[in-house]
Amino acid sequence: QMQLVQSGAEMRKPGASVKISCKASGYSFTDYFMHWMRQAPGQEFEWMGWSNPLSGGAEYSRKFQGRVTLTTDTSITTAYMELTSLTYDDTAIYYCAASRGGGRSLSGFDPWGQGSLVAVSS
Amino acid sequence: DIQMTQSPSSLSASVGDRVTISCRASQKITTYLNWYQQTPGKAPRLLIYGASTLQSGVPSRFSGSGSGTDFTLTISSLQPEDSATYFCQQSYINPRTFGQGTKLEVK
């Protein structure tokens, strides 16, 4: 079955960068967009953007534009999310999730990775 | 950005009850609306997509309805394992946005 397995928890200092991986299995990696979300403690989910393994393209939320880079490596069916210039407000659980569409789409996010905690602390 | 507002923010119901959760979009999104279930420490699970289509493997007691700006998730006969937080999410336009969640307790 379709499965996404993310890398483990990370702790970073303010100003640092973090890169999270998301390993896909059980489906054709290039048939689905990979979206990234985060959920800070007690907050709503925030959508960060998507990467397209087929084209290599990506789209980013305006909020994260310039700080986030979404990439994929089709040879190892893995997607990556790198976030730079971290602040305390970036402390959250980060999720990858697959979807048939990147723009307007009747497809939801399924499956999701298990989440990766990023803690920003001095 | 499209704002998604859920109500109620929490509710408590008994096994066998019929439960409804509402989600309102700040602008029309036709049927580009998805529902998710999340239990503590777990990733969200897709329940409904396209406002009313049941995801494969999801029990038939879950159903979704609505179009435009107003949507509803219904659980027809509540089970103990339905204790969770439920989120709506629009896929009409980027950035994709989520409701704040409805925490459901099964008594």
Tab-separated table of C-alpha atoms in Angstrom:
chain	number	residue	atom	x	y	z
A	1	GLN	CA	0.000	0.000	0.000
A	2	MET	CA	1.016	3.615	-0.407
A	3	GLN	CA	3.291	4.719	2.409
A	4	LEU	CA	5.344	7.773	3.310
A	5	VAL	CA	8.078	7.521	5.951
A	6	GLN	CA	9.681	10.718	7.198
A	7	SER	CA	13.029	11.363	8.847
A	8	GLY	CA	13.297	11.830	12.572
A	9	ALA	CA	13.030	14.734	14.963
A	10	GLU	CA	15.445	17.641	14.640
A	11	MET	CA	16.563	20.371	17.009
A	12	ARG	CA	18.037	23.565	15.629
A	13	LYS	CA	19.156	26.945	16.874
A	14	PRO	CA	17.560	30.156	15.577
A	15	GLY	CA	18.976	31.149	12.217
A	16	ALA	CA	19.870	27.580	11.241
A	17	SER	CA	18.358	25.417	8.496
A	18	VAL	CA	16.680	22.020	8.540
A	19	LYS	CA	16.086	19.436	5.827
A	20	ILE	CA	13.467	16.701	6.227
A	21	SER	CA	13.090	13.659	3.998
A	22	CYS	CA	9.967	11.750	3.003
A	23	LYS	CA	10.472	8.259	1.534
A	24	ALA	CA	7.626	7.005	-0.657
A	25	SER	CA	6.783	3.380	-1.347
A	26	GLY	CA	3.916	1.282	-2.684
A	27	TYR	CA	3.043	3.497	-5.642
A	28	SER	CA	4.461	5.165	-8.731
A	29	PHE	CA	6.340	8.116	-7.236
A	30	THR	CA	5.949	10.317	-10.309
A	31	ASP	CA	2.140	9.938	-10.432
A	32	TYR	CA	1.559	12.104	-7.349
A	33	PHE	CA	2.457	15.585	-6.192
A	34	MET	CA	4.125	15.767	-2.787
A	35	HIS	CA	2.696	18.442	-0.509
A	36	TRP	CA	4.156	19.690	2.744
A	37	MET	CA	2.269	21.006	5.764
A	38	ARG	CA	3.142	21.894	9.296
A	39	GLN	CA	1.237	22.022	12.548
A	40	ALA	CA	2.572	24.164	15.367
A	41	PRO	CA	1.425	23.392	18.932
A	42	GLY	CA	-2.247	24.331	19.273
A	43	GLN	CA	-2.348	25.809	15.782
A	44	GLU	CA	-4.059	24.967	12.506
A	45	PHE	CA	-2.316	23.103	9.742
A	46	GLU	CA	-0.347	25.381	7.405
A	47	TRP	CA	0.255	24.371	3.802
A	48	MET	CA	3.805	25.112	2.672
A	49	GLY	CA	3.809	24.010	-0.970
A	50	TRP	CA	4.214	21.093	-3.318
A	51	SER	CA	6.866	19.437	-5.440
A	52	ASN	CA	6.175	17.504	-8.628
A	53	PRO	CA	8.447	14.450	-8.994
A	54	LEU	CA	7.569	14.124	-12.689
A	55	SER	CA	8.538	17.645	-13.753
A	56	GLY	CA	10.874	18.636	-10.936
A	57	GLY	CA	8.784	21.756	-10.434
A	58	ALA	CA	7.493	23.229	-7.185
A	59	GLU	CA	5.016	25.802	-5.913
A	60	TYR	CA	5.371	27.578	-2.598
A	61	SER	CA	3.037	29.326	-0.230
A	62	ARG	CA	3.708	33.080	-0.194
A	63	LYS	CA	4.291	32.841	3.550
A	64	PHE	CA	7.297	30.577	3.068
A	65	GLN	CA	8.531	31.816	-0.306
A	66	GLY	CA	12.261	32.423	-0.174
A	67	ARG	CA	12.777	30.274	2.921
A	68	VAL	CA	11.568	26.867	1.789
A	69	THR	CA	12.832	24.576	-0.951
A	70	LEU	CA	10.941	21.446	-1.998
A	71	THR	CA	12.755	18.850	-4.053
A	72	THR	CA	12.458	15.217	-5.069
A	73	ASP	CA	14.896	12.458	-5.993
A	74	THR	CA	13.108	9.988	-8.224
A	75	SER	CA	16.005	7.502	-8.093
A	76	ILE	CA	15.263	6.828	-4.424
A	77	THR	CA	11.567	7.921	-4.420
A	78	THR	CA	12.233	10.523	-1.768
A	79	ALA	CA	10.996	14.068	-1.332
A	80	TYR	CA	12.734	16.755	0.707
A	81	MET	CA	11.712	19.938	2.471
A	82	GLU	CA	14.410	22.419	3.465
A	83	LEU	CA	13.550	25.438	5.609
A	84	THR	CA	16.122	28.144	6.278
A	85	SER	CA	16.499	31.086	8.691
A	86	LEU	CA	14.627	29.244	11.431
A	87	THR	CA	12.909	31.143	14.235
A	88	TYR	CA	11.147	29.927	17.377
A	89	ASP	CA	7.855	30.195	15.446
A	90	ASP	CA	9.017	27.401	13.146
A	91	THR	CA	8.768	24.869	15.977
A	92	ALA	CA	6.167	22.427	14.647
A	93	ILE	CA	5.495	18.961	13.329
A	94	TYR	CA	6.151	18.879	9.587
A	95	TYR	CA	4.233	16.474	7.353
A	96	CYS	CA	4.535	15.325	3.776
A	97	ALA	CA	1.424	14.069	1.995
A	98	ALA	CA	0.704	12.803	-1.513
A	99	SER	CA	-2.029	14.088	-3.799
A	100	ARG	CA	-2.989	13.629	-7.462
A	101	GLY	CA	-3.123	17.361	-7.981
A	102	GLY	CA	-1.012	20.413	-7.246
A	103	GLY	CA	-3.500	23.141	-8.073
A	104	ARG	CA	-7.300	22.942	-8.018
A	105	SER	CA	-8.018	19.287	-7.354
A	106	LEU	CA	-10.779	17.062	-6.069
A	107	SER	CA	-8.101	14.819	-4.570
A	108	GLY	CA	-7.309	15.060	-0.917
A	109	PHE	CA	-4.000	14.352	0.764
A	110	ASP	CA	-3.475	10.605	1.089
A	111	PRO	CA	-1.347	9.153	2.485
A	112	TRP	CA	0.475	11.357	4.975
A	113	GLY	CA	3.885	10.781	6.460
A	114	GLN	CA	4.072	10.195	10.204
A	115	GLY	CA	5.370	13.712	10.832
A	116	SER	CA	8.781	15.103	11.793
A	117	LEU	CA	9.154	17.334	14.829
A	118	VAL	CA	11.372	20.363	14.353
A	119	ALA	CA	12.210	22.177	17.574
A	120	VAL	CA	13.922	25.556	17.406
A	121	SER	CA	15.671	26.419	20.622
A	122	SER	CA	18.740	28.319	21.695
B	1	ASP	CA	-6.490	33.212	1.250
B	2	ILE	CA	-9.671	31.209	1.813
B	3	GLN	CA	-10.588	30.958	5.487
B	4	MET	CA	-12.126	27.695	6.695
B	5	THR	CA	-14.229	27.854	9.859
B	6	GLN	CA	-15.423	24.732	11.655
B	7	SER	CA	-18.093	24.359	14.278
B	8	PRO	CA	-18.276	23.286	16.959
B	9	SER	CA	-14.679	23.360	18.164
B	10	SER	CA	-15.410	20.408	20.422
B	11	LEU	CA	-18.266	18.088	21.227
B	12	SER	CA	-19.060	15.050	23.280
B	13	ALA	CA	-21.487	12.329	22.207
B	14	SER	CA	-22.414	8.770	23.091
B	15	VAL	CA	-21.868	5.540	21.242
B	16	GLY	CA	-24.601	5.144	18.629
B	17	ASP	CA	-25.329	8.869	18.362
B	18	ARG	CA	-25.522	10.734	15.068
B	19	VAL	CA	-22.981	13.552	14.945
B	20	THR	CA	-22.558	16.426	12.502
B	21	ILE	CA	-19.611	18.761	12.117
B	22	SER	CA	-19.850	21.909	10.003
B	23	CYS	CA	-17.271	23.677	7.888
B	24	ARG	CA	-17.727	27.046	6.198
B	25	ALA	CA	-15.474	28.543	3.542
B	26	SER	CA	-14.971	32.300	3.234
B	27	GLN	CA	-15.690	32.080	-0.502
B	28	LYS	CA	-17.292	29.556	-2.822
B	29	ILE	CA	-15.232	26.440	-3.409
B	30	THR	CA	-17.887	24.314	-5.195
B	31	THR	CA	-17.083	20.778	-3.942
B	32	TYR	CA	-13.308	21.113	-3.472
B	33	LEU	CA	-13.540	20.144	0.184
B	34	ASN	CA	-11.880	17.293	2.062
B	35	TRP	CA	-12.304	15.893	5.553
B	36	TYR	CA	-9.628	14.288	7.729
B	37	GLN	CA	-9.505	12.436	11.033
B	38	GLN	CA	-6.527	12.735	13.374
B	39	THR	CA	-5.906	10.848	16.592
B	40	PRO	CA	-3.221	11.992	19.061
B	41	GLY	CA	0.301	11.321	17.890
B	42	LYS	CA	-0.840	10.104	14.470
B	43	ALA	CA	-0.905	11.602	11.003
B	44	PRO	CA	-4.244	12.735	9.572
B	45	ARG	CA	-6.320	10.197	7.658
B	46	LEU	CA	-8.369	11.196	4.618
B	47	LEU	CA	-12.053	10.372	5.131
B	48	ILE	CA	-13.932	12.281	2.432
B	49	TYR	CA	-12.797	14.072	-0.731
B	50	GLY	CA	-14.699	16.135	-3.225
B	51	ALA	CA	-17.128	17.037	-0.413
B	52	SER	CA	-18.992	13.723	-0.526
B	53	THR	CA	-16.846	10.865	-1.868
B	54	LEU	CA	-15.855	8.307	0.730
B	55	GLN	CA	-12.164	7.390	0.646
B	56	SER	CA	-11.508	3.690	0.134
B	57	GLY	CA	-11.455	1.772	3.398
B	58	VAL	CA	-13.367	4.380	5.397
B	59	PRO	CA	-16.450	3.013	7.189
B	60	SER	CA	-19.778	3.861	5.582
B	61	ARG	CA	-21.040	5.552	8.767
B	62	PHE	CA	-19.001	8.561	7.634
B	63	SER	CA	-20.564	10.814	5.012
B	64	GLY	CA	-20.038	14.301	3.646
B	65	SER	CA	-22.314	16.816	2.018
B	66	GLY	CA	-22.429	20.403	0.863
B	67	SER	CA	-21.380	22.678	-1.932
B	68	GLY	CA	-20.398	26.295	-2.337
B	69	THR	CA	-19.458	27.558	1.104
B	70	ASP	CA	-21.213	25.244	3.574
B	71	PHE	CA	-20.253	21.639	4.235
B	72	THR	CA	-21.080	18.925	6.722
B	73	LEU	CA	-19.382	15.774	7.960
B	74	THR	CA	-21.813	13.271	9.465
B	75	ILE	CA	-21.087	10.176	11.514
B	76	SER	CA	-24.303	8.168	11.486
B	77	SER	CA	-23.693	5.863	14.450
B	78	LEU	CA	-20.794	6.876	16.633
B	79	GLN	CA	-18.246	4.231	17.634
B	80	PRO	CA	-15.623	4.418	20.408
B	81	GLU	CA	-12.800	4.515	17.850
B	82	ASP	CA	-14.232	7.721	16.362
B	83	SER	CA	-12.755	9.758	19.209
B	84	ALA	CA	-10.465	12.087	17.292
B	85	THR	CA	-10.050	15.568	15.897
B	86	TYR	CA	-11.671	16.226	12.522
B	87	PHE	CA	-10.427	18.812	10.015
B	88	CYS	CA	-11.822	20.197	6.814
B	89	GLN	CA	-9.518	21.464	4.070
B	90	GLN	CA	-10.143	23.232	0.766
B	91	SER	CA	-8.398	22.182	-2.435
B	92	TYR	CA	-9.971	24.880	-4.633
B	93	ILE	CA	-6.999	27.202	-4.719
B	94	ASN	CA	-3.513	27.497	-3.261
B	95	PRO	CA	-2.621	28.045	-0.525
B	96	ARG	CA	-4.590	25.037	0.633
B	97	THR	CA	-6.169	25.966	3.936
B	98	PHE	CA	-7.549	23.978	6.837
B	99	GLY	CA	-10.214	24.446	9.450
B	100	GLN	CA	-9.112	24.747	13.061
B	101	GLY	CA	-10.424	21.283	13.895
B	102	THR	CA	-13.307	19.774	15.870
B	103	LYS	CA	-12.371	17.583	18.807
B	104	LEU	CA	-14.878	14.752	19.228
B	105	GLU	CA	-15.103	12.791	22.463
B	106	VAL	CA	-17.056	9.563	22.527
B	107	LYS	CA	-18.557	8.980	25.957
